[in-house]
């Protein structure tokens, strides 16, 4: 638990969220400012500032995030049309909350990821 981290507080249930999933390793909850009909954040329960800080020792956590993303996509009805899983790192990546999180997006055509 990192003091003053909003995602640590959401994981701990100290801040409200619409929760989609929680297990021993990860928590999934709705993004407060949805960019798509389905916009869920999947986070490790443990605090890491970004995915670049996670390595071999966190392989199980990263695997669980991918697995939960697929399960939620199916559960929420976007699996057949497709979805996106993306994580931002640092200033140029557009990261605003410094607790690793993966955006699960779906429910509309998401367009090209990269502006050319
Ligand atoms: P990023 O720019 O990748 O760091 O994304 C941070 C995301 O966290 C944004 O999409 C915000 O809308 C979302 N966010 C910020 N505060 C909350 C909160 N209290 N509950 C849910 N999502 C949040
Ligand atoms: Zn945190």
Coordinates of N, CA and C and ligand atoms in Angstrom, one line a residue:
X1 N 0.9 -1.2 0.0 CA 0.0 0.0 0.0 C 0.9 1.2 0.0
X2 N 0.7 2.1 -1.0 CA 1.4 3.3 -1.1 C 0.5 4.4 -0.6
X3 N 1.0 5.2 0.4 CA 0.2 6.3 0.9 C -0.2 7.3 -0.3
X4 N -1.4 7.8 -0.2 CA -1.9 8.8 -1.2 C -2.0 8.3 -2.6
X5 N -2.0 6.9 -2.8 CA -2.3 6.4 -4.1 C -3.7 6.0 -4.2
X6 N -4.4 6.6 -5.2 CA -5.9 6.4 -5.3 C -6.2 5.0 -5.7
X7 N -5.3 4.3 -6.5 CA -5.6 3.0 -6.9 C -5.4 2.0 -5.7
X8 N -4.4 2.2 -4.9 CA -4.2 1.4 -3.7 C -5.4 1.5 -2.8
X9 N -6.0 2.7 -2.7 CA -7.2 2.9 -1.9 C -8.4 2.2 -2.5
X10 N -8.5 2.2 -3.8 CA -9.6 1.5 -4.5 C -9.5 0.0 -4.3
X11 N -8.2 -0.5 -4.4 CA -8.0 -2.0 -4.2 C -8.4 -2.3 -2.7
X12 N -8.1 -1.5 -1.8 CA -8.4 -1.7 -0.4 C -9.8 -1.5 0.0
X13 N -10.6 -0.9 -0.9 CA -12.0 -0.6 -0.7 C -12.2 0.7 0.1
X14 N -11.1 1.5 0.2 CA -11.2 2.7 1.0 C -11.7 3.9 0.1
X15 N -11.8 3.7 -1.2 CA -12.4 4.6 -2.1 C -13.4 3.8 -2.9
X16 N -14.6 4.4 -3.3 CA -15.6 3.7 -4.0 C -15.2 3.4 -5.5
X17 N -15.6 2.3 -6.0 CA -15.5 2.0 -7.4 C -16.5 1.0 -7.8
X18 N -16.8 1.0 -9.1 CA -17.7 -0.1 -9.6 C -16.7 -1.3 -10.0
X19 N -16.7 -2.3 -9.1 CA -15.8 -3.4 -9.3 C -16.3 -4.4 -10.2
X20 N -15.4 -4.9 -11.1 CA -15.7 -6.0 -12.0 C -15.1 -7.3 -11.5
X21 N -14.0 -7.2 -10.8 CA -13.3 -8.4 -10.5 C -12.3 -8.1 -9.4
X22 N -12.1 -9.1 -8.4 CA -11.0 -9.0 -7.5 C -10.6 -10.4 -7.1
X23 N -9.2 -10.6 -7.1 CA -8.7 -11.9 -6.6 C -7.5 -11.6 -5.8
X24 N -6.7 -12.6 -5.6 CA -5.5 -12.4 -4.7 C -4.4 -11.5 -5.4
X25 N -4.5 -11.4 -6.7 CA -3.4 -10.6 -7.4 C -3.9 -9.3 -8.0
X26 N -5.1 -9.3 -8.5 CA -5.5 -8.1 -9.3 C -6.9 -7.7 -9.0
X27 N -7.2 -6.4 -9.3 CA -8.5 -5.8 -9.2 C -8.9 -5.1 -10.5
X28 N -10.2 -5.2 -10.8 CA -10.6 -4.6 -12.1 C -11.9 -3.7 -11.7
X29 N -11.8 -2.5 -12.1 CA -12.9 -1.5 -11.8 C -13.1 -0.6 -12.9
X30 N -14.3 0.0 -13.0 CA -14.7 0.9 -14.1 C -13.9 2.2 -14.0
X31 N -13.4 2.7 -15.2 CA -12.7 4.0 -15.3 C -13.8 5.0 -15.0
X32 N -13.4 6.0 -14.2 CA -14.3 7.1 -13.8 C -14.7 8.0 -15.0
X33 N -13.9 8.0 -16.0 CA -14.1 8.9 -17.2 C -14.0 8.0 -18.5
X34 N -15.1 7.3 -18.7 CA -15.1 6.2 -19.7 C -14.9 6.8 -21.1
X35 N -14.0 6.1 -21.8 CA -13.6 6.5 -23.2 C -14.3 5.6 -24.2
X36 N -15.0 4.6 -23.7 CA -15.7 3.6 -24.6 C -16.8 3.0 -23.7
X37 N -17.8 2.3 -24.4 CA -18.9 1.7 -23.6 C -18.4 0.8 -22.5
X38 N -17.3 0.0 -22.8 CA -16.6 -0.7 -21.8 C -15.2 -0.1 -21.6
X39 N -15.0 0.4 -20.4 CA -13.7 0.9 -20.0 C -13.4 0.5 -18.6
X40 N -12.6 -0.5 -18.5 CA -12.3 -1.1 -17.2 C -10.8 -0.9 -17.0
X41 N -10.4 -0.6 -15.7 CA -9.0 -0.6 -15.4 C -8.6 -1.9 -14.6
X42 N -7.6 -2.5 -15.0 CA -7.1 -3.7 -14.3 C -5.8 -3.4 -13.7
X43 N -5.7 -3.6 -12.4 CA -4.5 -3.2 -11.7 C -4.0 -4.3 -10.8
X44 N -2.7 -4.4 -10.6 CA -2.2 -5.3 -9.5 C -2.6 -4.8 -8.2
X45 N -2.9 -5.7 -7.3 CA -3.2 -5.3 -5.9 C -2.1 -4.6 -5.2
X46 N -0.9 -5.0 -5.6 CA 0.3 -4.5 -5.0 C 0.7 -3.3 -5.8
X47 N 1.4 -2.3 -5.1 CA 1.7 -1.0 -5.8 C 3.0 -1.1 -6.6
X48 N 2.9 -0.9 -7.9 CA 4.1 -0.7 -8.8 C 3.8 0.6 -9.5
X49 N 4.8 1.4 -9.7 CA 4.4 2.7 -10.3 C 4.1 2.6 -11.8
X50 N 4.7 1.7 -12.5 CA 4.3 1.4 -13.9 C 4.8 0.0 -14.3
X51 N 4.4 -0.4 -15.5 CA 4.7 -1.8 -15.9 C 6.2 -2.0 -16.1
X52 N 6.9 -0.9 -16.4 CA 8.3 -0.9 -16.5 C 9.1 -1.3 -15.2
X53 N 8.3 -1.2 -14.1 CA 8.9 -1.5 -12.8 C 8.6 -3.0 -12.5
X54 N 7.9 -3.7 -13.4 CA 7.5 -5.1 -13.1 C 8.3 -6.0 -14.0
X55 N 8.8 -7.1 -13.4 CA 9.7 -8.0 -14.1 C 9.3 -9.4 -13.9
X56 N 10.3 -10.3 -14.0 CA 10.1 -11.7 -13.8 C 9.3 -12.1 -12.6
X57 N 9.6 -11.4 -11.5 CA 9.0 -11.7 -10.2 C 7.5 -11.4 -10.2
X58 N 7.1 -10.6 -11.2 CA 5.7 -10.2 -11.3 C 5.0 -10.9 -12.5
X59 N 5.6 -12.0 -13.0 CA 5.1 -12.6 -14.2 C 3.7 -13.2 -14.0
X60 N 3.4 -13.7 -12.8 CA 2.1 -14.2 -12.5 C 1.1 -13.1 -12.5
X61 N 1.4 -12.0 -11.9 CA 0.5 -10.9 -11.9 C 0.2 -10.4 -13.3
X62 N 1.2 -10.3 -14.1 CA 1.0 -9.8 -15.5 C 0.2 -10.8 -16.3
X63 N 0.4 -12.1 -16.1 CA -0.4 -13.1 -16.7 C -1.8 -13.1 -16.3
X64 N -2.0 -12.8 -15.0 CA -3.4 -12.7 -14.5 C -4.2 -11.6 -15.1
X65 N -3.5 -10.4 -15.3 CA -4.1 -9.3 -15.9 C -4.6 -9.6 -17.3
X66 N -3.8 -10.3 -18.1 CA -4.2 -10.7 -19.4 C -5.4 -11.6 -19.4
X67 N -5.3 -12.6 -18.5 CA -6.4 -13.6 -18.4 C -7.7 -12.9 -18.0
X68 N -7.7 -12.0 -17.0 CA -8.9 -11.3 -16.5 C -9.4 -10.4 -17.6
X69 N -8.5 -9.8 -18.4 CA -9.0 -8.9 -19.5 C -9.9 -9.8 -20.4
X70 N -9.4 -10.9 -20.8 CA -10.1 -11.8 -21.7 C -11.4 -12.3 -21.1
X71 N -11.4 -12.6 -19.9 CA -12.6 -13.1 -19.2 C -13.7 -11.9 -19.1
X72 N -13.2 -10.7 -18.8 CA -14.2 -9.6 -18.7 C -14.7 -9.2 -20.1
X73 N -13.8 -9.3 -21.1 CA -14.3 -9.0 -22.5 C -15.4 -9.9 -22.9
X74 N -15.3 -11.2 -22.5 CA -16.3 -12.2 -22.8 C -17.6 -11.9 -22.0
X75 N -17.4 -11.7 -20.7 CA -18.5 -11.5 -19.8 C -19.3 -10.2 -20.2
X76 N -18.6 -9.2 -20.6 CA -19.2 -7.9 -20.9 C -19.7 -7.8 -22.4
X77 N -19.5 -8.9 -23.1 CA -20.1 -9.0 -24.5 C -19.3 -8.4 -25.6
X78 N -18.1 -8.1 -25.4 CA -17.3 -7.4 -26.5 C -16.3 -8.4 -27.2
X79 N -16.2 -9.6 -26.7 CA -15.2 -10.5 -27.2 C -15.3 -10.7 -28.7
X80 N -16.5 -10.9 -29.2 CA -16.6 -11.2 -30.7 C -16.2 -10.0 -31.5
X81 N -16.6 -8.8 -31.1 CA -16.2 -7.6 -31.9 C -14.8 -7.2 -31.7
X82 N -14.2 -7.5 -30.6 CA -12.9 -7.1 -30.3 C -12.7 -6.0 -29.3
X83 N -11.5 -5.9 -28.8 CA -11.2 -5.0 -27.7 C -9.8 -4.6 -27.7
X84 N -9.4 -3.8 -26.7 CA -8.0 -3.3 -26.6 C -7.6 -3.3 -25.2
X85 N -6.3 -3.7 -25.0 CA -5.7 -3.7 -23.6 C -4.4 -2.8 -23.8
X86 N -4.4 -1.7 -23.0 CA -3.3 -0.8 -23.2 C -2.8 -0.2 -21.8
X87 N -1.5 0.0 -21.7 CA -1.0 0.6 -20.5 C -0.1 1.8 -20.9
X88 N -0.2 2.9 -20.1 CA 0.6 4.1 -20.4 C 1.7 4.1 -19.4
X89 N 2.9 4.6 -19.8 CA 4.0 4.7 -18.9 C 4.6 6.1 -19.1
X90 N 4.7 6.8 -17.9 CA 5.4 8.1 -17.9 C 4.8 9.2 -18.7
X91 N 5.5 10.3 -18.7 CA 5.0 11.5 -19.3 C 4.6 11.4 -20.8
X92 N 5.5 10.9 -21.6 CA 5.2 10.7 -23.0 C 4.2 9.7 -23.3
X93 N 4.0 8.7 -22.4 CA 3.0 7.7 -22.5 C 1.6 8.2 -22.1
X94 N 1.6 9.4 -21.4 CA 0.3 9.9 -21.0 C -0.2 9.3 -19.7
X95 N 0.7 8.8 -18.9 CA 0.3 8.2 -17.6 C 0.0 9.3 -16.6
X96 N -1.2 9.2 -16.0 CA -1.6 10.2 -15.0 C -1.7 9.6 -13.6
X97 N -1.9 8.3 -13.5 CA -2.0 7.7 -12.1 C -0.8 6.7 -12.1
X98 N 0.1 6.9 -11.1 CA 1.3 6.1 -11.0 C 1.2 4.9 -10.1
X99 N 0.2 4.1 -10.5 CA 0.0 2.7 -10.0 C -0.3 1.9 -11.3
X100 N 0.5 1.0 -11.7 CA 0.3 0.2 -12.9 C -1.2 -0.1 -13.1
X101 N -1.7 0.2 -14.3 CA -3.0 -0.1 -14.7 C -3.1 -0.4 -16.2
X102 N -3.9 -1.3 -16.6 CA -4.2 -1.6 -18.0 C -5.6 -1.2 -18.3
X103 N -5.8 -0.4 -19.3 CA -7.1 0.0 -19.8 C -7.7 -1.2 -20.7
X104 N -8.8 -1.7 -20.3 CA -9.6 -2.6 -21.2 C -10.7 -1.8 -21.8
X105 N -10.6 -1.7 -23.1 CA -11.6 -0.9 -23.9 C -12.3 -1.7 -24.9
X106 N -13.6 -1.4 -25.0 CA -14.4 -2.2 -26.0 C -15.8 -1.6 -26.2
X107 N -16.5 -2.1 -27.1 CA -17.9 -1.7 -27.3 C -18.1 -0.7 -28.4
X108 N -17.0 -0.2 -29.0 CA -17.1 0.6 -30.2 C -15.8 0.4 -31.0
X109 N -15.8 0.8 -32.3 CA -14.5 0.7 -33.0 C -13.6 1.7 -32.4
X110 N -12.4 1.3 -32.1 CA -11.4 2.1 -31.3 C -10.5 2.9 -32.2
X111 N -10.5 2.6 -33.4 CA -9.6 3.4 -34.3 C -8.2 3.0 -34.2
X112 N -7.3 3.7 -35.0 CA -5.9 3.3 -35.0 C -5.3 3.8 -33.6
X113 N -4.4 2.9 -33.1 CA -3.8 3.3 -31.8 C -2.8 4.4 -32.0
X114 N -2.1 4.5 -33.1 CA -1.1 5.4 -33.2 C -1.5 6.5 -34.3
X115 N -1.4 7.8 -33.9 CA -1.5 8.9 -34.8 C -0.3 8.9 -35.7
X116 N -0.5 9.1 -37.0 CA 0.6 9.1 -37.9 C 0.9 10.6 -38.3
Ligands
LIG1 P1 -3.6 7.0 -17.3 O1 -3.7 8.3 -18.1 O2 -3.3 5.8 -18.2 O3 -2.7 7.1 -16.1 O4 -5.1 6.7 -16.8 C1 -5.6 7.0 -15.6 C2 -7.0 6.7 -15.6 O5 -7.5 6.6 -14.3 C3 -7.9 7.7 -16.4 O6 -8.5 7.1 -17.5 C4 -8.9 8.2 -15.3 O7 -10.2 8.5 -15.8 C5 -8.9 7.1 -14.3 N1 -9.2 7.4 -13.0 C6 -8.7 8.4 -12.2 N2 -9.3 8.4 -11.0 C7 -10.1 7.4 -10.9 C8 -11.0 6.8 -9.9 N3 -11.1 7.4 -8.7 N4 -11.7 5.7 -10.3 C9 -11.6 5.2 -11.5 N5 -10.8 5.6 -12.5 C10 -10.1 6.7 -12.2
LIG2 ZN1 -0.9 2.2 -5.6

